[in-house]
Amino acid sequence: MAIWLTENPEANELLEREPLALLTGMLLDQQIPIEVAFAGPKKILDRLGSLDARTIAEYDQDKFVALCSTPPAIHRFPGSMAKRVQALCQALVVDYDGSAENVWTQGDPNGAEVLKRLKALPGFGEAKAKIFLALLGKQRGLAATGWQKASGDYAKKGVFRSVADITDQTSLQNVRAHKKEMKAAAKAAKAAPEV
């Protein structure tokens, strides 16, 4: 199954072939539309000429922030997110020989170990790590034993809970509708008087 997380075919193709692009898109996926977040890696590639973890990790930080802030920026908070992208790449260089894919393949890890590794990456909390693990399992053929259990509800089939469930424009809208329902339910619960 081909990755479809942006409306730009070239950006989707990059996500499909380059594990660092997919991991970086997931990192950027907060407080902006999904398709903007996952288009970020293509913007970095176009401006830097490379999407190599070592190159990004060693790049002058101020110049990298400027590169990521140039309109259209990679994120609505381009400065802080550029620093996170660099920190992510630095961690990949130190711990995974500069390979994003090694996070989920090095040493043939099980699902729980992949989740642990993802959570240890800069910018990846519990939910983001579980969603990315589900994305790897549902759309990238991850064979790690127990990935479904480790990613929890995000592994369920036939739901539209996260980016792991997006394969086209319709599923994107379904995920948006689910998120809207969840926000409304949380807001209603917060506003409800205590009994």
PDB file of N, CA and C in Angstrom, residues 42-146:
ATOM      1  N   LYS A  42       9.648  16.987   2.591  1.00  0.00           N
ATOM      2  CA  LYS A  42       9.911  17.352   1.187  1.00  0.00           C
ATOM      3  C   LYS A  42      10.449  18.775   1.122  1.00  0.00           C
ATOM      4  N   LYS A  43       9.918  19.674   1.949  1.00  0.00           N
ATOM      5  CA  LYS A  43      10.427  21.054   1.976  1.00  0.00           C
ATOM      6  C   LYS A  43      11.892  21.056   2.415  1.00  0.00           C
ATOM      7  N   ILE A  44      12.208  20.255   3.435  1.00  0.00           N
ATOM      8  CA  ILE A  44      13.598  20.177   3.908  1.00  0.00           C
ATOM      9  C   ILE A  44      14.500  19.630   2.799  1.00  0.00           C
ATOM     10  N   LEU A  45      14.073  18.568   2.149  1.00  0.00           N
ATOM     11  CA  LEU A  45      14.860  17.985   1.056  1.00  0.00           C
ATOM     12  C   LEU A  45      15.085  18.993  -0.066  1.00  0.00           C
ATOM     13  N   ASP A  46      14.025  19.679  -0.460  1.00  0.00           N
ATOM     14  CA  ASP A  46      14.129  20.649  -1.553  1.00  0.00           C
ATOM     15  C   ASP A  46      15.096  21.786  -1.216  1.00  0.00           C
ATOM     16  N   ARG A  47      15.122  22.204   0.040  1.00  0.00           N
ATOM     17  CA  ARG A  47      15.937  23.350   0.433  1.00  0.00           C
ATOM     18  C   ARG A  47      17.367  22.963   0.796  1.00  0.00           C
ATOM     19  N   LEU A  48      17.529  21.797   1.371  1.00  0.00           N
ATOM     20  CA  LEU A  48      18.845  21.351   1.832  1.00  0.00           C
ATOM     21  C   LEU A  48      19.571  20.527   0.770  1.00  0.00           C
ATOM     22  N   GLY A  49      18.774  19.904  -0.107  1.00  0.00           N
ATOM     23  CA  GLY A  49      19.353  19.052  -1.139  1.00  0.00           C
ATOM     24  C   GLY A  49      19.638  17.644  -0.643  1.00  0.00           C
ATOM     25  N   SER A  50      19.251  17.374   0.609  1.00  0.00           N
ATOM     26  CA  SER A  50      19.515  16.066   1.210  1.00  0.00           C
ATOM     27  C   SER A  50      18.511  15.830   2.334  1.00  0.00           C
ATOM     28  N   LEU A  51      18.183  14.583   2.522  1.00  0.00           N
ATOM     29  CA  LEU A  51      17.397  14.205   3.690  1.00  0.00           C
ATOM     30  C   LEU A  51      18.169  13.071   4.368  1.00  0.00           C
ATOM     31  N   ASP A  52      19.354  13.422   4.787  1.00  0.00           N
ATOM     32  CA  ASP A  52      20.273  12.487   5.416  1.00  0.00           C
ATOM     33  C   ASP A  52      20.418  12.887   6.879  1.00  0.00           C
ATOM     34  N   ALA A  53      20.261  11.943   7.782  1.00  0.00           N
ATOM     35  CA  ALA A  53      20.296  12.251   9.217  1.00  0.00           C
ATOM     36  C   ALA A  53      21.607  12.913   9.627  1.00  0.00           C
ATOM     37  N   ARG A  54      22.724  12.412   9.113  1.00  0.00           N
ATOM     38  CA  ARG A  54      24.031  13.003   9.482  1.00  0.00           C
ATOM     39  C   ARG A  54      24.144  14.446   8.994  1.00  0.00           C
ATOM     40  N   THR A  55      23.716  14.680   7.769  1.00  0.00           N
ATOM     41  CA  THR A  55      23.783  16.032   7.201  1.00  0.00           C
ATOM     42  C   THR A  55      22.959  17.001   8.045  1.00  0.00           C
ATOM     43  N   ILE A  56      21.749  16.599   8.393  1.00  0.00           N
ATOM     44  CA  ILE A  56      20.870  17.458   9.194  1.00  0.00           C
ATOM     45  C   ILE A  56      21.426  17.623  10.605  1.00  0.00           C
ATOM     46  N   ALA A  57      21.903  16.543  11.189  1.00  0.00           N
ATOM     47  CA  ALA A  57      22.433  16.586  12.557  1.00  0.00           C
ATOM     48  C   ALA A  57      23.609  17.553  12.680  1.00  0.00           C
ATOM     49  N   GLU A  58      24.445  17.602  11.655  1.00  0.00           N
ATOM     50  CA  GLU A  58      25.668  18.416  11.704  1.00  0.00           C
ATOM     51  C   GLU A  58      25.487  19.811  11.115  1.00  0.00           C
ATOM     52  N   TYR A  59      24.319  20.088  10.563  1.00  0.00           N
ATOM     53  CA  TYR A  59      24.082  21.373   9.904  1.00  0.00           C
ATOM     54  C   TYR A  59      24.072  22.496  10.943  1.00  0.00           C
ATOM     55  N   ASP A  60      24.582  23.648  10.587  1.00  0.00           N
ATOM     56  CA  ASP A  60      24.556  24.805  11.476  1.00  0.00           C
ATOM     57  C   ASP A  60      23.119  25.071  11.932  1.00  0.00           C
ATOM     58  N   GLN A  61      22.924  25.136  13.248  1.00  0.00           N
ATOM     59  CA  GLN A  61      21.565  25.224  13.776  1.00  0.00           C
ATOM     60  C   GLN A  61      20.832  26.479  13.304  1.00  0.00           C
ATOM     61  N   ASP A  62      21.480  27.620  13.333  1.00  0.00           N
ATOM     62  CA  ASP A  62      20.815  28.853  12.903  1.00  0.00           C
ATOM     63  C   ASP A  62      20.428  28.792  11.430  1.00  0.00           C
ATOM     64  N   LYS A  63      21.302  28.228  10.624  1.00  0.00           N
ATOM     65  CA  LYS A  63      21.000  28.102   9.192  1.00  0.00           C
ATOM     66  C   LYS A  63      19.871  27.097   8.955  1.00  0.00           C
ATOM     67  N   PHE A  64      19.845  26.037   9.764  1.00  0.00           N
ATOM     68  CA  PHE A  64      18.769  25.047   9.617  1.00  0.00           C
ATOM     69  C   PHE A  64      17.429  25.650  10.031  1.00  0.00           C
ATOM     70  N   VAL A  65      17.423  26.424  11.102  1.00  0.00           N
ATOM     71  CA  VAL A  65      16.193  27.108  11.532  1.00  0.00           C
ATOM     72  C   VAL A  65      15.717  28.048  10.423  1.00  0.00           C
ATOM     73  N   ALA A  66      16.639  28.801   9.830  1.00  0.00           N
ATOM     74  CA  ALA A  66      16.272  29.713   8.734  1.00  0.00           C
ATOM     75  C   ALA A  66      15.705  28.934   7.546  1.00  0.00           C
ATOM     76  N   LEU A  67      16.327  27.825   7.215  1.00  0.00           N
ATOM     77  CA  LEU A  67      15.883  26.978   6.115  1.00  0.00           C
ATOM     78  C   LEU A  67      14.456  26.464   6.368  1.00  0.00           C
ATOM     79  N   CYS A  68      14.171  26.081   7.607  1.00  0.00           N
ATOM     80  CA  CYS A  68      12.855  25.543   7.953  1.00  0.00           C
ATOM     81  C   CYS A  68      11.794  26.631   8.122  1.00  0.00           C
ATOM     82  N   SER A  69      12.249  27.874   8.325  1.00  0.00           N
ATOM     83  CA  SER A  69      11.332  28.994   8.543  1.00  0.00           C
ATOM     84  C   SER A  69      10.948  29.711   7.259  1.00  0.00           C
ATOM     85  N   THR A  70      11.718  29.492   6.200  1.00  0.00           N
ATOM     86  CA  THR A  70      11.439  30.146   4.920  1.00  0.00           C
ATOM     87  C   THR A  70      10.034  29.773   4.447  1.00  0.00           C
ATOM     88  N   PRO A  71       9.211  30.767   4.084  1.00  0.00           N
ATOM     89  CA  PRO A  71       7.853  30.441   3.614  1.00  0.00           C
ATOM     90  C   PRO A  71       7.880  29.599   2.345  1.00  0.00           C
ATOM     91  N   PRO A  72       7.027  28.613   2.224  1.00  0.00           N
ATOM     92  CA  PRO A  72       6.165  28.119   3.295  1.00  0.00           C
ATOM     93  C   PRO A  72       6.983  27.303   4.312  1.00  0.00           C
ATOM     94  N   ALA A  73       6.852  27.687   5.561  1.00  0.00           N
ATOM     95  CA  ALA A  73       7.606  27.052   6.640  1.00  0.00           C
ATOM     96  C   ALA A  73       7.183  25.598   6.823  1.00  0.00           C
ATOM     97  N   ILE A  74       8.044  24.822   7.471  1.00  0.00           N
ATOM     98  CA  ILE A  74       7.744  23.398   7.692  1.00  0.00           C
ATOM     99  C   ILE A  74       6.687  23.205   8.775  1.00  0.00           C
ATOM    100  N   HIS A  75       6.418  24.255   9.564  1.00  0.00           N
ATOM    101  CA  HIS A  75       5.507  24.133  10.707  1.00  0.00           C
ATOM    102  C   HIS A  75       5.090  25.527  11.135  1.00  0.00           C
ATOM    103  N   ARG A  76       4.006  25.637  11.877  1.00  0.00           N
ATOM    104  CA  ARG A  76       3.617  26.964  12.351  1.00  0.00           C
ATOM    105  C   ARG A  76       4.570  27.483  13.416  1.00  0.00           C
ATOM    106  N   PHE A  77       5.360  26.587  14.016  1.00  0.00           N
ATOM    107  CA  PHE A  77       6.426  26.966  14.943  1.00  0.00           C
ATOM    108  C   PHE A  77       7.750  26.464  14.353  1.00  0.00           C
ATOM    109  N   PRO A  78       8.205  27.068  13.268  1.00  0.00           N
ATOM    110  CA  PRO A  78       9.347  26.517  12.541  1.00  0.00           C
ATOM    111  C   PRO A  78      10.651  26.484  13.326  1.00  0.00           C
ATOM    112  N   GLY A  79      10.897  27.474  14.169  1.00  0.00           N
ATOM    113  CA  GLY A  79      12.156  27.507  14.919  1.00  0.00           C
ATOM    114  C   GLY A  79      12.288  26.344  15.877  1.00  0.00           C
ATOM    115  N   SER A  80      11.271  26.159  16.717  1.00  0.00           N
ATOM    116  CA  SER A  80      11.348  25.069  17.700  1.00  0.00           C
ATOM    117  C   SER A  80      11.283  23.702  17.021  1.00  0.00           C
ATOM    118  N   MET A  81      10.510  23.592  15.943  1.00  0.00           N
ATOM    119  CA  MET A  81      10.417  22.297  15.275  1.00  0.00           C
ATOM    120  C   MET A  81      11.680  21.987  14.480  1.00  0.00           C
ATOM    121  N   ALA A  82      12.340  22.997  13.952  1.00  0.00           N
ATOM    122  CA  ALA A  82      13.621  22.753  13.270  1.00  0.00           C
ATOM    123  C   ALA A  82      14.623  22.178  14.268  1.00  0.00           C
ATOM    124  N   LYS A  83      14.648  22.730  15.475  1.00  0.00           N
ATOM    125  CA  LYS A  83      15.556  22.225  16.508  1.00  0.00           C
ATOM    126  C   LYS A  83      15.204  20.792  16.888  1.00  0.00           C
ATOM    127  N   ARG A  84      13.903  20.468  16.907  1.00  0.00           N
ATOM    128  CA  ARG A  84      13.495  19.084  17.212  1.00  0.00           C
ATOM    129  C   ARG A  84      13.909  18.127  16.101  1.00  0.00           C
ATOM    130  N   VAL A  85      13.770  18.567  14.857  1.00  0.00           N
ATOM    131  CA  VAL A  85      14.182  17.722  13.729  1.00  0.00           C
ATOM    132  C   VAL A  85      15.690  17.452  13.827  1.00  0.00           C
ATOM    133  N   GLN A  86      16.467  18.478  14.141  1.00  0.00           N
ATOM    134  CA  GLN A  86      17.909  18.282  14.297  1.00  0.00           C
ATOM    135  C   GLN A  86      18.219  17.357  15.466  1.00  0.00           C
ATOM    136  N   ALA A  87      17.512  17.532  16.582  1.00  0.00           N
ATOM    137  CA  ALA A  87      17.736  16.669  17.745  1.00  0.00           C
ATOM    138  C   ALA A  87      17.387  15.221  17.412  1.00  0.00           C
ATOM    139  N   LEU A  88      16.314  15.025  16.650  1.00  0.00           N
ATOM    140  CA  LEU A  88      15.926  13.682  16.214  1.00  0.00           C
ATOM    141  C   LEU A  88      17.047  13.071  15.374  1.00  0.00           C
ATOM    142  N   CYS A  89      17.552  13.821  14.415  1.00  0.00           N
ATOM    143  CA  CYS A  89      18.619  13.317  13.545  1.00  0.00           C
ATOM    144  C   CYS A  89      19.896  13.044  14.335  1.00  0.00           C
ATOM    145  N   GLN A  90      20.206  13.882  15.312  1.00  0.00           N
ATOM    146  CA  GLN A  90      21.381  13.653  16.154  1.00  0.00           C
ATOM    147  C   GLN A  90      21.235  12.351  16.939  1.00  0.00           C
ATOM    148  N   ALA A  91      20.037  12.090  17.459  1.00  0.00           N
ATOM    149  CA  ALA A  91      19.793  10.837  18.187  1.00  0.00           C
ATOM    150  C   ALA A  91      19.936   9.638  17.251  1.00  0.00           C
ATOM    151  N   LEU A  92      19.454   9.779  16.014  1.00  0.00           N
ATOM    152  CA  LEU A  92      19.573   8.682  15.043  1.00  0.00           C
ATOM    153  C   LEU A  92      21.038   8.396  14.729  1.00  0.00           C
ATOM    154  N   VAL A  93      21.843   9.438  14.618  1.00  0.00           N
ATOM    155  CA  VAL A  93      23.269   9.260  14.338  1.00  0.00           C
ATOM    156  C   VAL A  93      23.953   8.546  15.507  1.00  0.00           C
ATOM    157  N   VAL A  94      23.664   8.975  16.708  1.00  0.00           N
ATOM    158  CA  VAL A  94      24.307   8.402  17.899  1.00  0.00           C
ATOM    159  C   VAL A  94      23.856   6.964  18.164  1.00  0.00           C
ATOM    160  N   ASP A  95      22.546   6.732  18.088  1.00  0.00           N
ATOM    161  CA  ASP A  95      21.998   5.434  18.512  1.00  0.00           C
ATOM    162  C   ASP A  95      21.709   4.438  17.398  1.00  0.00           C
ATOM    163  N   TYR A  96      21.538   4.928  16.158  1.00  0.00           N
ATOM    164  CA  TYR A  96      21.090   4.030  15.085  1.00  0.00           C
ATOM    165  C   TYR A  96      21.894   4.191  13.797  1.00  0.00           C
ATOM    166  N   ASP A  97      23.154   4.592  13.914  1.00  0.00           N
ATOM    167  CA  ASP A  97      24.043   4.724  12.763  1.00  0.00           C
ATOM    168  C   ASP A  97      23.456   5.627  11.681  1.00  0.00           C
ATOM    169  N   GLY A  98      22.653   6.615  12.098  1.00  0.00           N
ATOM    170  CA  GLY A  98      22.082   7.562  11.158  1.00  0.00           C
ATOM    171  C   GLY A  98      20.911   7.049  10.350  1.00  0.00           C
ATOM    172  N   SER A  99      20.402   5.869  10.680  1.00  0.00           N
ATOM    173  CA  SER A  99      19.310   5.258   9.915  1.00  0.00           C
ATOM    174  C   SER A  99      18.011   5.248  10.712  1.00  0.00           C
ATOM    175  N   ALA A 100      16.995   5.946  10.216  1.00  0.00           N
ATOM    176  CA  ALA A 100      15.693   5.937  10.876  1.00  0.00           C
ATOM    177  C   ALA A 100      15.128   4.517  10.927  1.00  0.00           C
ATOM    178  N   GLU A 101      15.285   3.782   9.844  1.00  0.00           N
ATOM    179  CA  GLU A 101      14.736   2.425   9.764  1.00  0.00           C
ATOM    180  C   GLU A 101      15.320   1.506  10.831  1.00  0.00           C
ATOM    181  N   ASN A 102      16.560   1.766  11.233  1.00  0.00           N
ATOM    182  CA  ASN A 102      17.170   0.944  12.281  1.00  0.00           C
ATOM    183  C   ASN A 102      16.399   1.011  13.593  1.00  0.00           C
ATOM    184  N   VAL A 103      15.656   2.088  13.813  1.00  0.00           N
ATOM    185  CA  VAL A 103      14.853   2.207  15.040  1.00  0.00           C
ATOM    186  C   VAL A 103      13.899   1.021  15.147  1.00  0.00           C
ATOM    187  N   TRP A 104      13.327   0.597  14.038  1.00  0.00           N
ATOM    188  CA  TRP A 104      12.349  -0.502  14.096  1.00  0.00           C
ATOM    189  C   TRP A 104      12.846  -1.816  13.505  1.00  0.00           C
ATOM    190  N   THR A 105      14.109  -1.857  13.041  1.00  0.00           N
ATOM    191  CA  THR A 105      14.604  -3.123  12.492  1.00  0.00           C
ATOM    192  C   THR A 105      15.876  -3.644  13.164  1.00  0.00           C
ATOM    193  N   GLN A 106      16.703  -2.767  13.712  1.00  0.00           N
ATOM    194  CA  GLN A 106      17.998  -3.176  14.267  1.00  0.00           C
ATOM    195  C   GLN A 106      17.834  -4.201  15.390  1.00  0.00           C
ATOM    196  N   GLY A 107      18.442  -5.354  15.208  1.00  0.00           N
ATOM    197  CA  GLY A 107      18.374  -6.397  16.229  1.00  0.00           C
ATOM    198  C   GLY A 107      17.064  -7.159  16.258  1.00  0.00           C
ATOM    199  N   ASP A 108      16.225  -7.013  15.214  1.00  0.00           N
ATOM    200  CA  ASP A 108      14.948  -7.717  15.113  1.00  0.00           C
ATOM    201  C   ASP A 108      14.101  -7.545  16.385  1.00  0.00           C
ATOM    202  N   PRO A 109      13.751  -6.294  16.739  1.00  0.00           N
ATOM    203  CA  PRO A 109      13.012  -6.043  17.981  1.00  0.00           C
ATOM    204  C   PRO A 109      11.545  -6.450  17.898  1.00  0.00           C
ATOM    205  N   ASN A 110      10.955  -6.714  19.059  1.00  0.00           N
ATOM    206  CA  ASN A 110       9.508  -6.959  19.102  1.00  0.00           C
ATOM    207  C   ASN A 110       8.784  -5.617  19.210  1.00  0.00           C
ATOM    208  N   GLY A 111       7.465  -5.651  19.174  1.00  0.00           N
ATOM    209  CA  GLY A 111       6.674  -4.428  19.189  1.00  0.00           C
ATOM    210  C   GLY A 111       6.922  -3.570  20.417  1.00  0.00           C
ATOM    211  N   ALA A 112       7.032  -4.191  21.571  1.00  0.00           N
ATOM    212  CA  ALA A 112       7.266  -3.440  22.802  1.00  0.00           C
ATOM    213  C   ALA A 112       8.619  -2.722  22.755  1.00  0.00           C
ATOM    214  N   GLU A 113       9.629  -3.369  22.185  1.00  0.00           N
ATOM    215  CA  GLU A 113      10.947  -2.751  22.076  1.00  0.00           C
ATOM    216  C   GLU A 113      10.929  -1.590  21.078  1.00  0.00           C
ATOM    217  N   VAL A 114      10.220  -1.762  19.964  1.00  0.00           N
ATOM    218  CA  VAL A 114      10.123  -0.669  18.992  1.00  0.00           C
ATOM    219  C   VAL A 114       9.434   0.528  19.640  1.00  0.00           C
ATOM    220  N   LEU A 115       8.368   0.269  20.389  1.00  0.00           N
ATOM    221  CA  LEU A 115       7.668   1.356  21.081  1.00  0.00           C
ATOM    222  C   LEU A 115       8.604   2.064  22.057  1.00  0.00           C
ATOM    223  N   LYS A 116       9.368   1.304  22.800  1.00  0.00           N
ATOM    224  CA  LYS A 116      10.333   1.876  23.756  1.00  0.00           C
ATOM    225  C   LYS A 116      11.352   2.755  23.024  1.00  0.00           C
ATOM    226  N   ARG A 117      11.841   2.272  21.893  1.00  0.00           N
ATOM    227  CA  ARG A 117      12.822   3.038  21.112  1.00  0.00           C
ATOM    228  C   ARG A 117      12.206   4.331  20.579  1.00  0.00           C
ATOM    229  N   LEU A 118      10.983   4.244  20.068  1.00  0.00           N
ATOM    230  CA  LEU A 118      10.310   5.432  19.544  1.00  0.00           C
ATOM    231  C   LEU A 118      10.097   6.467  20.647  1.00  0.00           C
ATOM    232  N   LYS A 119       9.658   6.013  21.814  1.00  0.00           N
ATOM    233  CA  LYS A 119       9.413   6.931  22.927  1.00  0.00           C
ATOM    234  C   LYS A 119      10.695   7.604  23.412  1.00  0.00           C
ATOM    235  N   ALA A 120      11.829   6.990  23.159  1.00  0.00           N
ATOM    236  CA  ALA A 120      13.111   7.565  23.577  1.00  0.00           C
ATOM    237  C   ALA A 120      13.606   8.636  22.603  1.00  0.00           C
ATOM    238  N   LEU A 121      12.993   8.736  21.431  1.00  0.00           N
ATOM    239  CA  LEU A 121      13.414   9.731  20.444  1.00  0.00           C
ATOM    240  C   LEU A 121      12.927  11.120  20.847  1.00  0.00           C
ATOM    241  N   PRO A 122      13.722  12.156  20.556  1.00  0.00           N
ATOM    242  CA  PRO A 122      13.276  13.528  20.834  1.00  0.00           C
ATOM    243  C   PRO A 122      11.963  13.832  20.119  1.00  0.00           C
ATOM    244  N   GLY A 123      11.012  14.399  20.852  1.00  0.00           N
ATOM    245  CA  GLY A 123       9.739  14.795  20.265  1.00  0.00           C
ATOM    246  C   GLY A 123       8.686  13.705  20.187  1.00  0.00           C
ATOM    247  N   PHE A 124       8.988  12.507  20.677  1.00  0.00           N
ATOM    248  CA  PHE A 124       8.032  11.399  20.612  1.00  0.00           C
ATOM    249  C   PHE A 124       7.578  11.023  22.024  1.00  0.00           C
ATOM    250  N   GLY A 125       6.331  11.337  22.339  1.00  0.00           N
ATOM    251  CA  GLY A 125       5.740  10.903  23.599  1.00  0.00           C
ATOM    252  C   GLY A 125       5.025   9.578  23.395  1.00  0.00           C
ATOM    253  N   GLU A 126       4.296   9.163  24.398  1.00  0.00           N
ATOM    254  CA  GLU A 126       3.578   7.877  24.380  1.00  0.00           C
ATOM    255  C   GLU A 126       2.626   7.764  23.182  1.00  0.00           C
ATOM    256  N   ALA A 127       1.724   8.735  23.028  1.00  0.00           N
ATOM    257  CA  ALA A 127       0.718   8.642  21.962  1.00  0.00           C
ATOM    258  C   ALA A 127       1.365   8.687  20.576  1.00  0.00           C
ATOM    259  N   LYS A 128       2.278   9.607  20.366  1.00  0.00           N
ATOM    260  CA  LYS A 128       2.925   9.738  19.059  1.00  0.00           C
ATOM    261  C   LYS A 128       3.685   8.455  18.706  1.00  0.00           C
ATOM    262  N   ALA A 129       4.352   7.873  19.685  1.00  0.00           N
ATOM    263  CA  ALA A 129       5.100   6.629  19.460  1.00  0.00           C
ATOM    264  C   ALA A 129       4.147   5.486  19.100  1.00  0.00           C
ATOM    265  N   LYS A 130       3.022   5.393  19.797  1.00  0.00           N
ATOM    266  CA  LYS A 130       2.044   4.331  19.505  1.00  0.00           C
ATOM    267  C   LYS A 130       1.431   4.515  18.114  1.00  0.00           C
ATOM    268  N   ILE A 131       1.129   5.757  17.763  1.00  0.00           N
ATOM    269  CA  ILE A 131       0.561   6.026  16.435  1.00  0.00           C
ATOM    270  C   ILE A 131       1.561   5.653  15.347  1.00  0.00           C
ATOM    271  N   PHE A 132       2.821   6.039  15.534  1.00  0.00           N
ATOM    272  CA  PHE A 132       3.831   5.725  14.510  1.00  0.00           C
ATOM    273  C   PHE A 132       4.046   4.213  14.414  1.00  0.00           C
ATOM    274  N   LEU A 133       4.048   3.534  15.535  1.00  0.00           N
ATOM    275  CA  LEU A 133       4.173   2.076  15.517  1.00  0.00           C
ATOM    276  C   LEU A 133       3.005   1.454  14.748  1.00  0.00           C
ATOM    277  N   ALA A 134       1.801   1.963  14.969  1.00  0.00           N
ATOM    278  CA  ALA A 134       0.629   1.466  14.233  1.00  0.00           C
ATOM    279  C   ALA A 134       0.749   1.773  12.741  1.00  0.00           C
ATOM    280  N   LEU A 135       1.282   2.936  12.407  1.00  0.00           N
ATOM    281  CA  LEU A 135       1.496   3.289  11.004  1.00  0.00           C
ATOM    282  C   LEU A 135       2.464   2.307  10.351  1.00  0.00           C
ATOM    283  N   LEU A 136       3.550   1.982  11.055  1.00  0.00           N
ATOM    284  CA  LEU A 136       4.510   1.004  10.535  1.00  0.00           C
ATOM    285  C   LEU A 136       3.847  -0.357  10.347  1.00  0.00           C
ATOM    286  N   GLY A 137       3.045  -0.764  11.307  1.00  0.00           N
ATOM    287  CA  GLY A 137       2.396  -2.072  11.235  1.00  0.00           C
ATOM    288  C   GLY A 137       1.308  -2.150  10.177  1.00  0.00           C
ATOM    289  N   LYS A 138       0.480  -1.123  10.103  1.00  0.00           N
ATOM    290  CA  LYS A 138      -0.652  -1.142   9.182  1.00  0.00           C
ATOM    291  C   LYS A 138      -0.256  -0.850   7.734  1.00  0.00           C
ATOM    292  N   GLN A 139       0.730   0.038   7.549  1.00  0.00           N
ATOM    293  CA  GLN A 139       1.010   0.491   6.191  1.00  0.00           C
ATOM    294  C   GLN A 139       2.414   0.193   5.681  1.00  0.00           C
ATOM    295  N   ARG A 140       3.328  -0.159   6.550  1.00  0.00           N
ATOM    296  CA  ARG A 140       4.706  -0.391   6.107  1.00  0.00           C
ATOM    297  C   ARG A 140       5.152  -1.845   6.276  1.00  0.00           C
ATOM    298  N   GLY A 141       4.245  -2.717   6.681  1.00  0.00           N
ATOM    299  CA  GLY A 141       4.571  -4.136   6.754  1.00  0.00           C
ATOM    300  C   GLY A 141       5.481  -4.523   7.907  1.00  0.00           C
ATOM    301  N   LEU A 142       5.501  -3.734   8.960  1.00  0.00           N
ATOM    302  CA  LEU A 142       6.321  -4.073  10.126  1.00  0.00           C
ATOM    303  C   LEU A 142       5.926  -5.458  10.635  1.00  0.00           C
ATOM    304  N   ALA A 143       6.912  -6.318  10.795  1.00  0.00           N
ATOM    305  CA  ALA A 143       6.644  -7.692  11.212  1.00  0.00           C
ATOM    306  C   ALA A 143       7.007  -7.942  12.674  1.00  0.00           C
ATOM    307  N   ALA A 144       7.321  -6.890  13.411  1.00  0.00           N
ATOM    308  CA  ALA A 144       7.713  -7.064  14.819  1.00  0.00           C
ATOM    309  C   ALA A 144       6.586  -7.722  15.605  1.00  0.00           C
ATOM    310  N   THR A 145       6.897  -8.813  16.260  1.00  0.00           N
ATOM    311  CA  THR A 145       5.910  -9.537  17.057  1.00  0.00           C
ATOM    312  C   THR A 145       5.323  -8.619  18.120  1.00  0.00           C
ATOM    313  N   GLY A 146       3.996  -8.599  18.201  1.00  0.00           N
ATOM    314  CA  GLY A 146       3.340  -7.832  19.251  1.00  0.00           C
ATOM    315  C   GLY A 146       3.195  -6.346  18.985  1.00  0.00           C
TER     316      GLY A 146
END
